[in-house]
mmCIF file of C-alpha atoms in Angstrom:
data_model
loop_
_atom_site.group_PDB
_atom_site.id
_atom_site.type_symbol
_atom_site.label_atom_id
_atom_site.label_comp_id
_atom_site.label_asym_id
_atom_site.label_seq_id
_atom_site.Cartn_x
_atom_site.Cartn_y
_atom_site.Cartn_z
ATOM 1 C CA MET A 1 -44.461 93.936 57.665
ATOM 2 C CA ASN A 2 -43.135 95.119 54.291
ATOM 3 C CA ASP A 3 -41.361 91.850 53.477
ATOM 4 C CA ILE A 4 -42.424 90.505 50.101
ATOM 5 C CA LEU A 5 -42.992 86.750 49.833
ATOM 6 C CA TYR A 6 -43.053 84.779 46.581
ATOM 7 C CA ILE A 7 -44.329 81.208 46.642
ATOM 8 C CA VAL A 8 -42.731 79.439 43.676
ATOM 9 C CA VAL A 9 -44.568 76.387 42.343
ATOM 10 C CA PRO A 10 -43.131 74.328 39.431
ATOM 11 C CA CYS A 11 -45.900 72.825 37.294
ATOM 12 C CA TYR A 12 -45.818 70.025 34.744
ATOM 13 C CA ASN A 13 -49.204 68.813 33.484
ATOM 14 C CA GLU A 14 -50.964 70.052 36.627
ATOM 15 C CA GLU A 15 -54.293 71.224 35.179
ATOM 16 C CA GLU A 16 -56.172 68.867 37.533
ATOM 17 C CA VAL A 17 -54.737 70.366 40.712
ATOM 18 C CA LEU A 18 -54.169 74.019 39.775
ATOM 19 C CA PRO A 19 -57.688 75.280 40.623
ATOM 20 C CA GLU A 20 -57.511 73.848 44.146
ATOM 21 C CA THR A 21 -53.825 74.708 44.629
ATOM 22 C CA SER A 22 -54.377 78.329 43.622
ATOM 23 C CA LYS A 23 -57.415 78.562 45.922
ATOM 24 C CA ARG A 24 -55.548 77.288 48.984
ATOM 25 C CA LEU A 25 -52.414 79.311 48.346
ATOM 26 C CA LYS A 26 -54.395 82.514 47.806
ATOM 27 C CA ALA A 27 -56.223 81.959 51.105
ATOM 28 C CA LYS A 28 -52.892 81.407 52.855
ATOM 29 C CA MET A 29 -51.336 84.555 51.355
ATOM 30 C CA GLU A 30 -54.369 86.659 52.311
ATOM 31 C CA SER A 31 -54.225 85.356 55.890
ATOM 32 C CA LEU A 32 -50.510 86.238 56.122
ATOM 33 C CA VAL A 33 -51.168 89.722 54.722
ATOM 34 C CA GLY A 34 -54.075 90.151 57.158
ATOM 35 C CA ALA A 35 -51.839 89.133 60.058
ATOM 36 C CA GLY A 36 -49.259 91.722 58.973
ATOM 37 C CA LYS A 37 -46.560 89.105 58.351
ATOM 38 C CA ILE A 38 -45.968 89.855 54.651
ATOM 39 C CA SER A 39 -46.475 92.691 52.179
ATOM 40 C CA ARG A 40 -49.513 93.047 49.917
ATOM 41 C CA ASP A 41 -47.062 92.903 47.002
ATOM 42 C CA SER A 42 -46.422 89.217 47.716
ATOM 43 C CA ARG A 43 -47.149 86.805 44.875
ATOM 44 C CA ILE A 44 -47.818 83.159 44.004
ATOM 45 C CA MET A 45 -45.598 82.264 41.037
ATOM 46 C CA PHE A 46 -46.479 79.212 38.950
ATOM 47 C CA VAL A 47 -43.709 77.976 36.632
ATOM 48 C CA ASN A 48 -44.915 76.059 33.587
ATOM 49 C CA ASP A 49 -42.307 73.442 32.720
ATOM 50 C CA GLY A 50 -43.341 72.770 29.121
ATOM 51 C CA SER A 51 -46.647 71.142 30.070
ATOM 52 C CA ARG A 52 -48.587 69.307 27.373
ATOM 53 C CA ASP A 53 -52.001 70.060 28.875
ATOM 54 C CA ARG A 54 -53.796 73.338 29.732
ATOM 55 C CA THR A 55 -51.487 74.259 32.632
ATOM 56 C CA TRP A 56 -50.149 77.493 31.108
ATOM 57 C CA GLU A 57 -53.626 78.509 29.928
ATOM 58 C CA LEU A 58 -54.927 78.129 33.478
ATOM 59 C CA ILE A 59 -51.981 80.108 34.890
ATOM 60 C CA ALA A 60 -52.707 82.940 32.442
ATOM 61 C CA GLN A 61 -56.383 82.893 33.443
ATOM 62 C CA LEU A 62 -55.482 83.041 37.140
ATOM 63 C CA HIS A 63 -53.179 86.011 36.521
ATOM 64 C CA ALA A 64 -55.815 87.850 34.492
ATOM 65 C CA ALA A 65 -58.394 87.343 37.259
ATOM 66 C CA ASP A 66 -56.115 88.266 40.177
ATOM 67 C CA HIS A 67 -52.596 89.707 40.028
ATOM 68 C CA ILE A 68 -51.641 87.900 43.215
ATOM 69 C CA PHE A 69 -50.882 85.104 40.743
ATOM 70 C CA SER A 70 -47.852 85.411 38.492
ATOM 71 C CA GLY A 71 -46.462 82.998 35.949
ATOM 72 C CA VAL A 72 -43.257 81.931 34.218
ATOM 73 C CA ASN A 73 -43.486 79.941 31.013
ATOM 74 C CA LEU A 74 -40.415 77.937 29.949
ATOM 75 C CA THR A 75 -39.823 77.368 26.244
ATOM 76 C CA ARG A 76 -39.750 73.586 26.737
ATOM 77 C CA ASN A 77 -39.721 70.936 29.422
ATOM 78 C CA ARG A 78 -36.493 71.195 31.426
ATOM 79 C CA GLY A 79 -37.320 69.068 34.462
ATOM 80 C CA HIS A 80 -38.493 69.883 37.964
ATOM 81 C CA GLN A 81 -35.167 71.191 39.299
ATOM 82 C CA ASN A 82 -34.567 73.564 36.374
ATOM 83 C CA ALA A 83 -38.165 74.812 36.479
ATOM 84 C CA LEU A 84 -37.841 75.458 40.206
ATOM 85 C CA LEU A 85 -34.566 77.314 39.708
ATOM 86 C CA ALA A 86 -36.125 79.398 36.897
ATOM 87 C CA GLY A 87 -38.880 80.531 39.260
ATOM 88 C CA LEU A 88 -36.501 81.278 42.117
ATOM 89 C CA MET A 89 -34.130 83.259 39.925
ATOM 90 C CA THR A 90 -37.054 85.228 38.431
ATOM 91 C CA ALA A 91 -38.349 86.004 41.922
ATOM 92 C CA LYS A 92 -34.893 86.789 43.346
ATOM 93 C CA ASP A 93 -34.929 90.516 42.608
ATOM 94 C CA LEU A 94 -38.638 90.923 43.333
ATOM 95 C CA CYS A 95 -38.933 89.508 46.843
ATOM 96 C CA ASP A 96 -37.401 89.419 50.305
ATOM 97 C CA MET A 97 -38.032 85.686 50.680
ATOM 98 C CA ALA A 98 -39.225 82.850 48.459
ATOM 99 C CA ILE A 99 -40.858 79.558 49.381
ATOM 100 C CA SER A 100 -40.694 76.670 46.922
ATOM 101 C CA MET A 101 -43.271 73.904 46.994
ATOM 102 C CA ASP A 102 -44.892 71.351 44.682
ATOM 103 C CA ALA A 103 -48.274 71.856 43.037
ATOM 104 C CA ASP A 104 -49.796 68.572 44.226
ATOM 105 C CA LEU A 105 -50.796 69.929 47.692
ATOM 106 C CA GLN A 106 -48.852 67.224 49.531
ATOM 107 C CA ASP A 107 -46.799 69.955 51.195
ATOM 108 C CA ASP A 108 -48.820 71.388 54.092
ATOM 109 C CA VAL A 109 -49.498 75.046 53.219
ATOM 110 C CA ASP A 110 -50.027 75.826 56.902
ATOM 111 C CA ALA A 111 -46.292 75.273 57.448
ATOM 112 C CA VAL A 112 -45.749 78.526 55.514
ATOM 113 C CA ASP A 113 -46.675 80.506 58.662
ATOM 114 C CA ALA A 114 -43.908 78.862 60.687
ATOM 115 C CA MET A 115 -41.410 79.373 57.849
ATOM 116 C CA VAL A 116 -42.201 83.082 57.653
ATOM 117 C CA ASP A 117 -41.884 83.361 61.437
ATOM 118 C CA LYS A 118 -38.457 81.700 61.283
ATOM 119 C CA PHE A 119 -37.438 84.175 58.557
ATOM 120 C CA HIS A 120 -38.468 87.109 60.762
ATOM 121 C CA ALA A 121 -36.459 85.514 63.582
ATOM 122 C CA GLY A 122 -33.328 85.822 61.431
ATOM 123 C CA CYS A 123 -33.113 82.568 59.463
ATOM 124 C CA ASP A 124 -32.070 82.679 55.806
ATOM 125 C CA ILE A 125 -32.976 79.080 54.969
ATOM 126 C CA VAL A 126 -35.895 77.142 56.452
ATOM 127 C CA TYR A 127 -36.362 73.506 55.439
ATOM 128 C CA GLY A 128 -39.758 71.855 55.477
ATOM 129 C CA VAL A 129 -39.159 68.396 56.967
ATOM 130 C CA ARG A 130 -41.682 65.568 57.153
ATOM 131 C CA SER A 131 -42.534 64.730 60.741
ATOM 132 C CA SER A 132 -43.356 61.092 59.913
ATOM 133 C CA ARG A 133 -44.055 58.635 57.115
ATOM 134 C CA GLU A 134 -46.841 56.692 58.818
ATOM 135 C CA LYS A 135 -49.192 57.205 55.851
ATOM 136 C CA ASP A 136 -46.705 55.665 53.413
ATOM 137 C CA THR A 137 -46.671 51.994 52.516
ATOM 138 C CA PHE A 138 -43.763 49.937 53.836
ATOM 139 C CA PHE A 139 -42.178 49.869 50.374
ATOM 140 C CA LYS A 140 -42.511 53.630 49.918
ATOM 141 C CA ARG A 141 -41.165 54.344 53.402
ATOM 142 C CA PHE A 142 -38.268 51.901 52.984
ATOM 143 C CA THR A 143 -37.214 53.232 49.577
ATOM 144 C CA ALA A 144 -37.651 56.912 50.520
ATOM 145 C CA GLU A 145 -35.662 56.687 53.750
ATOM 146 C CA GLY A 146 -33.095 54.495 52.019
ATOM 147 C CA PHE A 147 -32.775 57.209 49.373
ATOM 148 C CA TYR A 148 -31.654 59.810 51.931
ATOM 149 C CA ARG A 149 -29.318 57.420 53.765
ATOM 150 C CA VAL A 150 -27.603 56.219 50.597
ATOM 151 C CA MET A 151 -27.279 59.789 49.336
ATOM 152 C CA ASN A 152 -25.594 60.937 52.543
ATOM 153 C CA PHE A 153 -23.391 57.830 52.717
ATOM 154 C CA LEU A 154 -22.114 58.482 49.203
ATOM 155 C CA GLY A 155 -21.310 62.107 49.945
ATOM 156 C CA ALA A 156 -24.361 64.021 48.689
ATOM 157 C CA GLU A 157 -25.250 65.869 51.902
ATOM 158 C CA THR A 158 -29.001 66.348 52.180
ATOM 159 C CA VAL A 159 -31.521 67.156 54.914
ATOM 160 C CA PHE A 160 -33.255 63.940 55.991
ATOM 161 C CA ASN A 161 -36.922 63.721 54.930
ATOM 162 C CA HIS A 162 -36.722 67.067 53.125
ATOM 163 C CA ALA A 163 -37.685 67.425 49.476
ATOM 164 C CA ASP A 164 -38.014 70.875 47.872
ATOM 165 C CA TYR A 165 -40.334 72.577 50.370
ATOM 166 C CA ARG A 166 -38.165 75.371 51.769
ATOM 167 C CA LEU A 167 -37.843 79.092 52.368
ATOM 168 C CA LEU A 168 -34.890 81.070 51.038
ATOM 169 C CA SER A 169 -34.161 84.695 51.920
ATOM 170 C CA ARG A 170 -33.021 87.108 49.208
ATOM 171 C CA ARG A 171 -29.469 86.723 50.508
ATOM 172 C CA ALA A 172 -29.734 82.936 50.190
ATOM 173 C CA LEU A 173 -31.198 83.313 46.683
ATOM 174 C CA GLU A 174 -28.212 85.468 45.726
ATOM 175 C CA GLY A 175 -25.945 82.730 47.053
ATOM 176 C CA LEU A 176 -27.840 80.098 45.063
ATOM 177 C CA SER A 177 -27.397 82.138 41.889
ATOM 178 C CA GLU A 178 -23.614 81.729 42.243
ATOM 179 C CA PHE A 179 -23.873 77.979 41.656
ATOM 180 C CA ARG A 180 -23.493 77.570 37.900
ATOM 181 C CA GLU A 181 -23.649 73.811 37.346
ATOM 182 C CA VAL A 182 -25.877 72.456 34.616
ATOM 183 C CA ASN A 183 -26.553 69.190 36.463
ATOM 184 C CA LEU A 184 -28.872 70.504 39.159
ATOM 185 C CA PHE A 185 -29.638 68.820 42.464
ATOM 186 C CA LEU A 186 -31.026 71.588 44.658
ATOM 187 C CA ARG A 187 -31.514 69.367 47.710
ATOM 188 C CA GLY A 188 -27.737 69.032 47.863
ATOM 189 C CA ILE A 189 -26.796 72.502 46.622
ATOM 190 C CA VAL A 190 -28.907 74.552 49.069
ATOM 191 C CA PRO A 191 -27.142 73.139 52.185
ATOM 192 C CA MET A 192 -23.859 74.363 50.649
ATOM 193 C CA ILE A 193 -25.069 77.972 50.751
ATOM 194 C CA GLY A 194 -24.701 78.228 54.490
ATOM 195 C CA TYR A 195 -26.171 81.179 56.443
ATOM 196 C CA THR A 196 -28.545 80.694 59.366
ATOM 197 C CA THR A 197 -30.575 77.549 58.820
ATOM 198 C CA THR A 198 -33.426 75.810 60.625
ATOM 199 C CA THR A 199 -36.254 73.351 59.984
ATOM 200 C CA VAL A 200 -40.039 73.263 60.279
ATOM 201 C CA GLU A 201 -41.816 69.922 60.640
ATOM 202 C CA TYR A 202 -45.086 69.212 58.868
ATOM 203 C CA GLU A 203 -47.357 66.288 58.054
ATOM 204 C CA ARG A 204 -47.248 65.440 54.365
ATOM 205 C CA GLY A 205 -50.655 64.736 52.855
ATOM 206 C CA GLU A 206 -51.933 62.712 49.930
ATOM 207 C CA ARG A 207 -51.660 64.009 46.388
ATOM 208 C CA PHE A 208 -54.842 65.969 45.630
ATOM 209 C CA ALA A 209 -55.173 64.717 42.019
ATOM 210 C CA GLY A 210 -53.159 63.391 39.104
ATOM 211 C CA GLU A 211 -50.171 61.050 39.205
ATOM 212 C CA SER A 212 -46.868 61.285 41.032
ATOM 213 C CA LYS A 213 -44.056 62.782 38.944
ATOM 214 C CA TYR A 214 -41.493 60.678 40.877
ATOM 215 C CA PRO A 215 -42.068 56.916 40.467
ATOM 216 C CA LEU A 216 -39.360 54.517 41.687
ATOM 217 C CA LYS A 217 -37.480 54.525 38.357
ATOM 218 C CA LYS A 218 -37.276 58.319 38.352
ATOM 219 C CA MET A 219 -36.273 58.394 42.019
ATOM 220 C CA LEU A 220 -33.342 56.067 41.266
ATOM 221 C CA SER A 221 -32.300 58.286 38.370
ATOM 222 C CA PHE A 222 -32.680 61.346 40.622
ATOM 223 C CA ALA A 223 -30.476 59.713 43.275
ATOM 224 C CA MET A 224 -27.776 58.925 40.711
ATOM 225 C CA GLU A 225 -27.955 62.521 39.466
ATOM 226 C CA GLY A 226 -27.498 63.867 42.987
ATOM 227 C CA ILE A 227 -24.676 61.536 43.949
ATOM 228 C CA THR A 228 -22.611 62.071 40.807
ATOM 229 C CA SER A 229 -23.278 65.821 40.793
ATOM 230 C CA LEU A 230 -22.169 66.415 44.364
ATOM 231 C CA SER A 231 -19.666 63.738 45.350
ATOM 232 C CA THR A 232 -16.654 61.793 44.074
ATOM 233 C CA LYS A 233 -17.021 59.093 46.736
ATOM 234 C CA PRO A 234 -18.257 56.417 44.270
ATOM 235 C CA ILE A 235 -14.982 56.691 42.333
ATOM 236 C CA ARG A 236 -13.020 56.483 45.597
ATOM 237 C CA TYR A 237 -14.978 53.391 46.622
ATOM 238 C CA ILE A 238 -14.179 51.787 43.258
ATOM 239 C CA THR A 239 -10.484 52.493 43.884
ATOM 240 C CA MET A 240 -10.696 50.945 47.354
ATOM 241 C CA LEU A 241 -12.520 47.922 45.959
ATOM 242 C CA GLY A 242 -9.844 47.572 43.284
ATOM 243 C CA PHE A 243 -7.118 47.518 45.955
ATOM 244 C CA LEU A 244 -9.085 44.939 47.952
ATOM 245 C CA ILE A 245 -9.469 42.649 44.940
ATOM 246 C CA PHE A 246 -5.765 43.091 44.149
ATOM 247 C CA ILE A 247 -4.813 42.020 47.693
ATOM 248 C CA ILE A 248 -7.128 39.003 47.467
ATOM 249 C CA ALA A 249 -5.594 38.086 44.110
ATOM 250 C CA ILE A 250 -2.063 38.239 45.604
ATOM 251 C CA ALA A 251 -3.217 36.058 48.508
ATOM 252 C CA MET A 252 -4.753 33.530 46.119
ATOM 253 C CA LEU A 253 -1.532 33.498 44.040
ATOM 254 C CA VAL A 254 0.551 32.746 47.128
ATOM 255 C CA TYR A 255 -1.929 30.053 48.161
ATOM 256 C CA SER A 256 -1.773 28.466 44.676
ATOM 257 C CA ILE A 257 2.059 28.429 44.658
ATOM 258 C CA VAL A 258 2.156 26.861 48.107
ATOM 259 C CA ARG A 259 -0.374 24.198 47.075
ATOM 260 C CA TRP A 260 1.627 23.488 43.907
ATOM 261 C CA ALA A 261 4.902 23.198 45.875
ATOM 262 C CA MET A 262 3.254 20.682 48.210
ATOM 263 C CA GLY A 263 2.273 18.549 45.231
ATOM 264 C CA HIS A 264 -1.458 19.109 45.412
ATOM 265 C CA THR A 265 -3.510 19.392 42.249
ATOM 266 C CA ILE A 266 -5.506 22.585 42.189
ATOM 267 C CA LEU A 267 -9.161 22.066 41.384
ATOM 268 C CA GLY A 268 -11.181 25.140 40.581
ATOM 269 C CA TRP A 269 -13.151 25.465 37.373
ATOM 270 C CA ALA A 270 -16.088 26.856 39.344
ATOM 271 C CA SER A 271 -13.947 29.334 41.271
ATOM 272 C CA VAL A 272 -12.199 30.466 38.096
ATOM 273 C CA MET A 273 -15.479 31.041 36.269
ATOM 274 C CA CYS A 274 -16.965 32.905 39.251
ATOM 275 C CA SER A 275 -13.852 35.062 39.469
ATOM 276 C CA VAL A 276 -13.969 35.890 35.755
ATOM 277 C CA TRP A 277 -17.645 36.862 35.888
ATOM 278 C CA ALA A 278 -17.192 38.849 39.134
ATOM 279 C CA ILE A 279 -14.202 40.799 37.871
ATOM 280 C CA GLY A 280 -15.869 41.371 34.484
ATOM 281 C CA GLY A 281 -18.981 42.705 36.197
ATOM 282 C CA LEU A 282 -16.876 44.920 38.453
ATOM 283 C CA ILE A 283 -15.030 46.350 35.442
ATOM 284 C CA LEU A 284 -18.285 47.150 33.642
ATOM 285 C CA LEU A 285 -19.752 48.708 36.804
ATOM 286 C CA SER A 286 -16.629 50.810 37.274
ATOM 287 C CA LEU A 287 -16.715 51.967 33.668
ATOM 288 C CA GLY A 288 -20.390 52.880 34.083
ATOM 289 C CA VAL A 289 -19.748 55.004 37.180
ATOM 290 C CA ILE A 290 -16.775 56.738 35.592
ATOM 291 C CA GLY A 291 -18.854 57.240 32.455
ATOM 292 C CA GLU A 292 -21.498 59.062 34.508
ATOM 293 C CA TYR A 293 -18.874 61.535 35.688
ATOM 294 C CA ILE A 294 -17.399 61.973 32.199
ATOM 295 C CA GLY A 295 -20.895 62.596 30.836
ATOM 296 C CA LYS A 296 -21.460 65.304 33.432
ATOM 297 C CA ILE A 297 -18.113 66.910 32.612
ATOM 298 C CA TYR A 298 -19.152 66.898 28.947
ATOM 299 C CA LEU A 299 -22.446 68.660 29.709
ATOM 300 C CA GLU A 300 -20.833 71.173 32.071
ATOM 301 C CA THR A 301 -18.138 72.166 29.573
ATOM 302 C CA LYS A 302 -20.769 72.936 26.928
ATOM 303 C CA GLY A 303 -22.226 75.636 29.204
ATOM 304 C CA ARG A 304 -25.727 75.273 27.804
ATOM 305 C CA PRO A 305 -28.469 77.358 29.479
ATOM 306 C CA ARG A 306 -30.326 75.520 32.211
ATOM 307 C CA PHE A 307 -33.624 76.997 31.074
ATOM 308 C CA LEU A 308 -35.055 79.556 28.652
ATOM 309 C CA ILE A 309 -38.078 81.657 29.569
ATOM 310 C CA GLU A 310 -40.678 82.399 26.922
ATOM 311 C CA ASP A 311 -43.018 84.611 28.951
ATOM 312 C CA VAL A 312 -43.389 86.113 32.425
ATOM 313 C CA LEU A 313 -46.680 87.309 33.915
ATOM 314 C CA ASP A 314 -46.062 89.528 36.910
ATOM 315 C CA GLU A 315 -47.424 92.941 37.825
ATOM 316 C CA LYS A 316 -47.070 95.182 40.840
#
């Protein structure tokens, strides 16, 4: 096969895992080349997202030792999604297909074979989907699966149990390049591209070394980013809730008038206080949600670059 594959790996403070990650990925690429599934010009592209450790130094050393490794160095930390996009857009004109995966070795590298086979079968997008979460704790499993369900309920269409382990053909990469938003949520944007799509199941492993880059706090922030970047349903739900409260208020007004006409004294300090606090909280929540959207409009209208590349190491 003459199809060129680029494996794009965003890296932020990954000096602990890079030696093992590069070793496993190189072995996988060599096996695919040996099997005639990909071209010898295929590359492993590490994207340094403004790391504060020796990550970029190690990437440069890997490239100097073996040109199967290439590197992209961003000028500063721009976040996982921007770093991933920087790698994909750099690889877009150099490859026939690109696979994105994390550096922590939790994504099963053996699933790459099935992804490449699906590409040769005519698929433009192949999602890596976790087959199970049996190794996760109850809390992790509950929050992770809840993340996908809430996202889909609120209008951010995602592939269940899929993170950022996926294959994109050059045609799909060209389609991705047409999406210009600054507020990136690739898990929701990629399904919008269309084309022939399929999935490959794999067993997700433990992180090889280092700490997770997505604790619960960051996952919640990530979910909010995805929802407000891809859907207006939260604003619609606020409108519906406002109508519901208005109807309840009218009903309570009618009830109060009827009680007054019948000569009954209306007791209700507790109900009044609860109503005031509930409505006040609802107003603040509504303002917060609307503020999220206004903030995103503000950032989008500025048109700032999503990333800036300082250096690229890639040779044919």
